[in-house]
Coordinates of N, CA and C in Angstrom, one line a residue:
M96 N 11.7 8.5 20.2 CA 12.2 7.2 19.9 C 13.2 6.8 21.0
S97 N 13.0 5.5 21.4 CA 13.9 5.0 22.5 C 15.3 4.7 21.9
D98 N 16.2 4.5 22.8 CA 17.6 4.2 22.3 C 17.7 3.0 21.4
D99 N 16.8 2.0 21.5 CA 16.9 0.8 20.7 C 16.1 0.9 19.4
Q100 N 15.5 2.0 19.1 CA 14.7 2.1 17.9 C 15.4 3.1 17.0
H101 N 16.0 2.6 15.9 CA 16.7 3.4 14.9 C 16.0 3.1 13.6
L102 N 15.0 3.8 13.3 CA 14.2 3.5 12.1 C 14.4 4.6 11.0
I103 N 14.4 4.2 9.8 CA 14.4 5.1 8.7 C 13.3 4.8 7.8
K104 N 12.8 5.8 7.1 CA 11.8 5.6 6.1 C 12.4 6.0 4.7
L105 N 12.3 5.0 3.8 CA 12.8 5.3 2.4 C 11.5 5.6 1.6
A106 N 11.6 6.7 0.8 CA 10.4 7.0 -0.1 C 11.0 7.3 -1.5
G107 N 10.2 7.1 -2.5 CA 10.6 7.3 -3.8 C 11.2 6.1 -4.5
L108 N 11.0 5.0 -3.8 CA 11.6 3.7 -4.4 C 10.9 3.3 -5.6
P109 N 11.6 2.6 -6.5 CA 10.9 2.0 -7.7 C 9.8 1.1 -7.1
F110 N 8.7 1.0 -7.8 CA 7.6 0.1 -7.3 C 8.0 -1.4 -7.3
S111 N 9.1 -1.7 -8.1 CA 9.6 -3.1 -8.2 C 10.7 -3.3 -7.2
A112 N 11.0 -2.4 -6.3 CA 12.1 -2.6 -5.4 C 11.9 -3.8 -4.5
T113 N 13.0 -4.5 -4.2 CA 12.9 -5.7 -3.3 C 13.8 -5.4 -2.1
T114 N 13.7 -6.4 -1.2 CA 14.6 -6.2 0.0 C 16.0 -6.3 -0.4
D115 N 16.4 -7.0 -1.4 CA 17.8 -7.1 -1.9 C 18.2 -5.7 -2.4
D116 N 17.3 -5.0 -3.1 CA 17.6 -3.7 -3.6 C 17.9 -2.7 -2.5
V117 N 17.1 -2.8 -1.5 CA 17.2 -1.9 -0.3 C 18.5 -2.2 0.4
A118 N 18.8 -3.5 0.6 CA 20.0 -3.9 1.3 C 21.2 -3.5 0.5
R119 N 21.2 -3.6 -0.8 CA 22.3 -3.1 -1.6 C 22.5 -1.6 -1.4
F120 N 21.4 -0.8 -1.4 CA 21.4 0.6 -1.2 C 22.0 1.0 0.1
L121 N 21.8 0.2 1.1 CA 22.3 0.4 2.4 C 23.6 -0.4 2.7
A122 N 24.3 -0.9 1.7 CA 25.4 -1.8 1.9 C 26.4 -1.1 2.9
G123 N 27.0 -2.0 3.7 CA 27.9 -1.6 4.7 C 27.3 -1.1 6.0
L124 N 26.0 -1.0 6.0 CA 25.2 -0.6 7.3 C 24.5 -1.9 7.8
D125 N 24.4 -1.9 9.1 CA 23.7 -3.0 9.8 C 22.2 -2.8 9.9
I126 N 21.5 -3.8 9.3 CA 20.0 -3.8 9.4 C 19.6 -4.7 10.5
K127 N 18.9 -4.2 11.5 CA 18.4 -5.1 12.6 C 17.5 -6.2 12.0
G128 N 17.9 -7.4 12.3 CA 17.1 -8.6 11.8 C 17.5 -8.9 10.4
G129 N 18.4 -8.2 9.8 CA 18.8 -8.6 8.4 C 17.8 -8.1 7.4
R130 N 18.1 -8.4 6.1 CA 17.2 -7.9 5.0 C 15.8 -8.6 5.0
H131 N 15.8 -9.8 5.6 CA 14.5 -10.5 5.6 C 13.5 -10.1 6.7
N132 N 14.1 -9.6 7.8 CA 13.2 -9.2 8.9 C 13.3 -7.7 9.3
G133 N 14.2 -7.0 8.7 CA 14.4 -5.6 9.1 C 13.9 -4.6 8.1
I134 N 13.4 -5.0 7.0 CA 12.9 -4.1 5.9 C 11.5 -4.4 5.7
H135 N 10.7 -3.3 5.8 CA 9.2 -3.5 5.8 C 8.6 -2.6 4.7
F136 N 8.1 -3.2 3.7 CA 7.5 -2.4 2.6 C 6.1 -2.1 2.9
T137 N 5.6 -0.9 2.5 CA 4.2 -0.5 2.7 C 3.5 -0.7 1.3
K138 N 2.2 -0.7 1.4 CA 1.4 -0.8 0.2 C 0.4 0.4 0.1
D139 N -0.1 0.6 -1.1 CA -1.1 1.7 -1.3 C -2.5 1.2 -0.9
K140 N -3.5 2.0 -1.1 CA -4.8 1.6 -0.8 C -5.4 0.4 -1.6
Y141 N -4.7 0.1 -2.7 CA -5.1 -1.0 -3.6 C -4.3 -2.2 -3.4
G142 N -3.4 -2.2 -2.4 CA -2.6 -3.4 -2.1 C -1.3 -3.5 -2.9
R143 N -1.0 -2.5 -3.7 CA 0.2 -2.5 -4.5 C 1.3 -1.8 -3.8
P144 N 2.6 -2.1 -4.2 CA 3.7 -1.4 -3.6 C 3.6 0.1 -3.6
S145 N 3.9 0.8 -2.5 CA 3.7 2.2 -2.4 C 4.9 3.0 -2.8
G146 N 6.1 2.3 -3.0 CA 7.3 3.0 -3.2 C 8.0 3.5 -1.9
E147 N 7.5 3.0 -0.8 CA 8.1 3.3 0.5 C 8.4 2.1 1.3
C148 N 9.4 2.2 2.2 CA 9.6 1.1 3.2 C 10.2 1.7 4.4
Y149 N 10.2 0.9 5.5 CA 10.8 1.3 6.7 C 12.0 0.3 6.9
V150 N 13.1 0.7 7.5 CA 14.2 -0.1 7.7 C 14.6 0.1 9.2
E151 N 14.8 -1.0 9.9 CA 15.3 -1.0 11.3 C 16.8 -1.1 11.3
M152 N 17.4 -0.1 11.7 CA 18.9 0.0 11.8 C 19.4 -0.5 13.1
M153 N 20.6 -1.0 13.2 CA 21.2 -1.5 14.4 C 21.6 -0.5 15.4
S154 N 22.0 0.7 14.9 CA 22.6 1.7 15.9 C 22.3 3.1 15.4
A155 N 22.5 4.0 16.2 CA 22.4 5.5 15.9 C 23.4 5.8 14.8
Q156 N 24.6 5.2 14.8 CA 25.6 5.4 13.7 C 25.1 4.9 12.4
D157 N 24.5 3.8 12.4 CA 23.9 3.2 11.1 C 22.8 4.1 10.6
L158 N 22.0 4.6 11.5 CA 20.9 5.5 11.2 C 21.5 6.8 10.5
S159 N 22.5 7.4 11.1 CA 23.1 8.6 10.6 C 23.7 8.3 9.2
A160 N 24.4 7.2 9.1 CA 25.0 6.9 7.8 C 23.9 6.6 6.7
A161 N 22.8 6.0 7.1 CA 21.7 5.9 6.2 C 21.1 7.2 5.7
Q162 N 21.0 8.1 6.7 CA 20.4 9.5 6.3 C 21.4 10.2 5.4
A163 N 22.6 9.9 5.4 CA 23.6 10.6 4.5 C 23.4 10.1 3.1
K164 N 22.6 9.0 2.9 CA 22.3 8.5 1.5 C 21.1 9.2 0.9
D165 N 20.5 10.2 1.7 CA 19.3 10.9 1.2 C 19.6 11.4 -0.2
H166 N 18.7 11.2 -1.2 CA 18.8 11.6 -2.6 C 19.8 10.9 -3.4
E167 N 20.3 9.7 -2.9 CA 21.0 8.8 -3.8 C 20.0 8.0 -4.6
Y168 N 20.5 7.2 -5.5 CA 19.6 6.6 -6.5 C 19.6 5.1 -6.2
I169 N 18.4 4.5 -6.5 CA 18.1 3.1 -6.7 C 17.6 3.1 -8.1
G170 N 18.3 2.5 -9.0 CA 17.9 2.5 -10.4 C 17.9 4.0 -10.9
N171 N 16.9 4.4 -11.6 CA 16.8 5.8 -12.0 C 16.0 6.7 -11.1
R172 N 15.7 6.2 -9.9 CA 14.9 7.0 -8.9 C 15.8 7.4 -7.8
W173 N 15.7 8.7 -7.4 CA 16.4 9.1 -6.2 C 15.5 8.8 -5.0
V174 N 16.1 8.5 -3.9 CA 15.4 8.0 -2.8 C 15.5 9.0 -1.6
S175 N 14.4 9.3 -1.0 CA 14.4 10.1 0.2 C 14.7 9.2 1.4
V176 N 15.6 9.6 2.3 CA 15.9 8.8 3.5 C 15.7 9.7 4.7
Q177 N 14.8 9.4 5.5 CA 14.5 10.2 6.7 C 14.3 9.3 7.9
A178 N 14.7 9.8 9.1 CA 14.5 9.1 10.4 C 13.0 9.0 10.6
S179 N 12.6 8.0 11.2 CA 11.1 7.8 11.5 C 10.9 7.3 12.9
T180 N 9.7 7.0 13.2 CA 9.3 6.5 14.5 C 8.6 5.1 14.4
L181 N 8.6 4.4 15.5 CA 7.9 3.1 15.5 C 6.4 3.4 15.3
E182 N 5.9 4.4 15.9 CA 4.5 4.7 15.7 C 4.1 5.0 14.2
N183 N 4.9 5.7 13.5 CA 4.7 5.9 12.1 C 4.7 4.6 11.3
M184 N 5.7 3.8 11.6 CA 5.9 2.5 10.9 C 4.7 1.6 11.2
E185 N 4.3 1.5 12.4 CA 3.1 0.7 12.7 C 1.9 1.2 12.1
R186 N 1.7 2.5 12.1 CA 0.5 3.0 11.5 C 0.4 2.7 10.0
D187 N 1.6 3.0 9.3 CA 1.6 2.7 7.8 C 1.5 1.3 7.5
L188 N 2.1 0.4 8.3 CA 2.0 -1.0 8.0 C 0.6 -1.6 8.3
A189 N -0.1 -1.0 9.3 CA -1.4 -1.5 9.7 C -2.4 -1.1 8.6
R190 N -2.2 -0.1 7.8 CA -3.3 0.3 6.9 C -3.0 -0.2 5.5
D191 N -2.0 -1.0 5.3 CA -1.6 -1.5 4.0 C -2.8 -2.1 3.2
G192 N -3.0 -1.6 2.1 CA -4.0 -2.1 1.2 C -5.4 -1.8 1.6
Q193 N -5.7 -0.9 2.6 CA -7.0 -0.7 3.1 C -7.3 0.8 2.9
E194 N -8.5 1.1 2.5 CA -9.0 2.4 2.4 C -10.5 2.4 2.9
E195 N -10.7 3.0 4.0 CA -12.1 3.2 4.5 C -12.6 4.5 4.0
L196 N -13.9 4.4 3.6 CA -14.5 5.6 3.0 C -14.8 6.7 4.1
D197 N -15.1 6.2 5.3 CA -15.4 7.0 6.4 C -15.2 6.2 7.7
N198 N -15.6 6.7 8.8 CA -15.5 6.0 10.1 C -16.5 4.9 10.3
S199 N -17.5 4.8 9.4 CA -18.5 3.8 9.6 C -18.0 2.4 9.2
G200 N -16.9 2.2 8.5 CA -16.4 0.9 8.1 C -17.0 0.4 6.8
E201 N -17.7 1.3 6.1 CA -18.3 0.9 4.8 C -17.3 1.0 3.7
F202 N -17.4 0.1 2.7 CA -16.5 0.1 1.6 C -17.3 0.0 0.3
I203 N -16.7 0.5 -0.8 CA -17.3 0.3 -2.1 C -16.4 -0.6 -2.9
V204 N -17.0 -1.5 -3.7 CA -16.2 -2.4 -4.5 C -16.5 -2.2 -5.9
K205 N -15.4 -2.1 -6.7 CA -15.6 -2.0 -8.2 C -15.4 -3.4 -8.7
V206 N -16.4 -3.9 -9.5 CA -16.3 -5.2 -10.0 C -16.1 -5.1 -11.5
R207 N -15.1 -5.7 -12.1 CA -14.8 -5.7 -13.5 C -14.9 -7.1 -14.1
G208 N -15.1 -7.1 -15.4 CA -15.1 -8.4 -16.1 C -16.4 -9.1 -16.0
L209 N -17.5 -8.4 -15.7 CA -18.8 -9.0 -15.6 C -19.3 -9.4 -17.0
P210 N -20.1 -10.4 -17.1 CA -20.8 -10.7 -18.4 C -21.7 -9.5 -18.7
W211 N -21.9 -9.2 -19.9 CA -22.8 -8.0 -20.2 C -24.2 -8.3 -19.8
S212 N -24.5 -9.6 -19.7 CA -25.9 -10.0 -19.3 C -26.1 -10.0 -17.8
A213 N -25.1 -9.7 -17.0 CA -25.2 -9.8 -15.6 C -26.2 -8.7 -15.1
S214 N -27.1 -9.1 -14.2 CA -28.1 -8.2 -13.6 C -27.7 -7.9 -12.2
S215 N -28.4 -6.9 -11.6 CA -28.2 -6.6 -10.2 C -28.5 -7.8 -9.3
A216 N -29.5 -8.6 -9.7 CA -29.8 -9.8 -8.9 C -28.6 -10.8 -9.0
D217 N -28.0 -11.0 -10.2 CA -26.8 -11.9 -10.3 C -25.7 -11.4 -9.4
I218 N -25.4 -10.1 -9.4 CA -24.3 -9.6 -8.6 C -24.7 -9.7 -7.1
A219 N -25.9 -9.5 -6.7 CA -26.3 -9.6 -5.3 C -26.1 -11.1 -4.9
A220 N -26.4 -12.0 -5.8 CA -26.3 -13.4 -5.5 C -24.8 -13.8 -5.3
F221 N -23.9 -13.2 -6.1 CA -22.5 -13.4 -6.0 C -22.0 -12.9 -4.6
F222 N -22.5 -11.8 -4.1 CA -22.1 -11.2 -2.9 C -23.1 -11.6 -1.7
H223 N -23.7 -12.8 -1.8 CA -24.7 -13.2 -0.8 C -24.2 -13.2 0.6
D224 N -22.9 -13.4 0.8 CA -22.4 -13.4 2.2 C -22.0 -12.0 2.7
C225 N -22.1 -11.0 1.9 CA -21.8 -9.6 2.2 C -23.0 -8.8 2.4
P226 N -23.3 -8.3 3.6 CA -24.5 -7.5 3.7 C -24.4 -6.1 2.9
L227 N -25.4 -5.9 2.1 CA -25.5 -4.7 1.3 C -26.2 -3.7 2.2
L228 N -25.8 -2.4 2.2 CA -26.4 -1.4 3.1 C -27.9 -1.2 2.9
V229 N -28.3 -1.2 1.7 CA -29.7 -0.9 1.4 C -30.1 -2.0 0.4
D230 N -31.3 -1.8 -0.2 CA -31.8 -2.8 -1.1 C -30.9 -2.9 -2.4
T231 N -31.0 -4.0 -3.1 CA -30.1 -4.3 -4.2 C -30.2 -3.2 -5.3
N232 N -31.3 -2.6 -5.5 CA -31.4 -1.6 -6.6 C -30.6 -0.4 -6.2
D233 N -30.4 0.0 -5.0 CA -29.6 1.1 -4.6 C -28.2 0.8 -4.3
S234 N -27.8 -0.5 -4.0 CA -26.5 -0.8 -3.6 C -25.6 -1.2 -4.8
I235 N -26.2 -1.6 -5.9 CA -25.5 -2.1 -7.1 C -25.8 -1.2 -8.3
H236 N -24.7 -0.7 -8.8 CA -24.8 0.2 -10.0 C -24.0 -0.4 -11.1
I237 N -24.7 -0.9 -12.2 CA -24.1 -1.4 -13.3 C -23.8 -0.3 -14.3
M238 N -22.5 -0.2 -14.6 CA -22.1 0.9 -15.5 C -22.5 0.6 -16.9
K239 N -22.9 1.7 -17.6 CA -23.3 1.6 -19.0 C -22.6 2.6 -19.9
N240 N -22.4 2.3 -21.1 CA -21.7 3.2 -22.1 C -22.7 4.2 -22.6
S241 N -22.3 5.1 -23.5 CA -23.1 6.2 -23.9 C -24.4 5.7 -24.7
E242 N -24.4 4.4 -25.1 CA -25.5 3.9 -25.8 C -26.4 3.1 -24.9
G243 N -26.1 3.1 -23.6 CA -27.0 2.4 -22.6 C -26.7 1.0 -22.5
Q244 N -25.6 0.5 -23.1 CA -25.3 -0.9 -23.0 C -24.3 -1.2 -21.8
P245 N -24.4 -2.3 -21.1 CA -23.5 -2.6 -20.0 C -22.1 -2.7 -20.4
T246 N -21.2 -2.2 -19.6 CA -19.7 -2.1 -19.9 C -19.0 -3.3 -19.3
G247 N -19.6 -4.1 -18.4 CA -18.9 -5.2 -17.7 C -18.4 -4.7 -16.4
I248 N -18.7 -3.5 -16.0 CA -18.3 -3.0 -14.7 C -19.5 -2.6 -13.8
A249 N -19.3 -2.9 -12.5 CA -20.4 -2.5 -11.6 C -19.7 -2.0 -10.3
I250 N -20.4 -1.1 -9.6 CA -20.0 -0.5 -8.4 C -21.0 -1.1 -7.3
V251 N -20.5 -1.7 -6.3 CA -21.3 -2.4 -5.3 C -21.0 -1.7 -4.0

């Protein structure tokens, strides 16, 4: 980490945590760019808050003081505070809300709330702009209950 990069990673945050909550937790310390530009929340593979964020601190002294808050609480959750790197922050922020199945770039989509009468052809028509890997019969799986009736869920 260069001399001008003083990054911390907070983990264990409440999923509802905001930049104001993090700024209050770090009260008295200088956040580079302030709470609106210096606090960066990550998301899980579904695009929801991950309970983690990165904070850019102004100085090494601010970083050390922030690390001293390790295992203090925000709400009823204790928060892990660790020094981090720009590379880790960029990696985690770049993958927010994305999960690749493998290196091929292929994804699976779970579709919910379908009419029970929806057919594979109906679903293929809905996804007409998205290339399916193989024919419709192999790419679309309509989920059925134990009685063989559609559940309103499909895997595409």
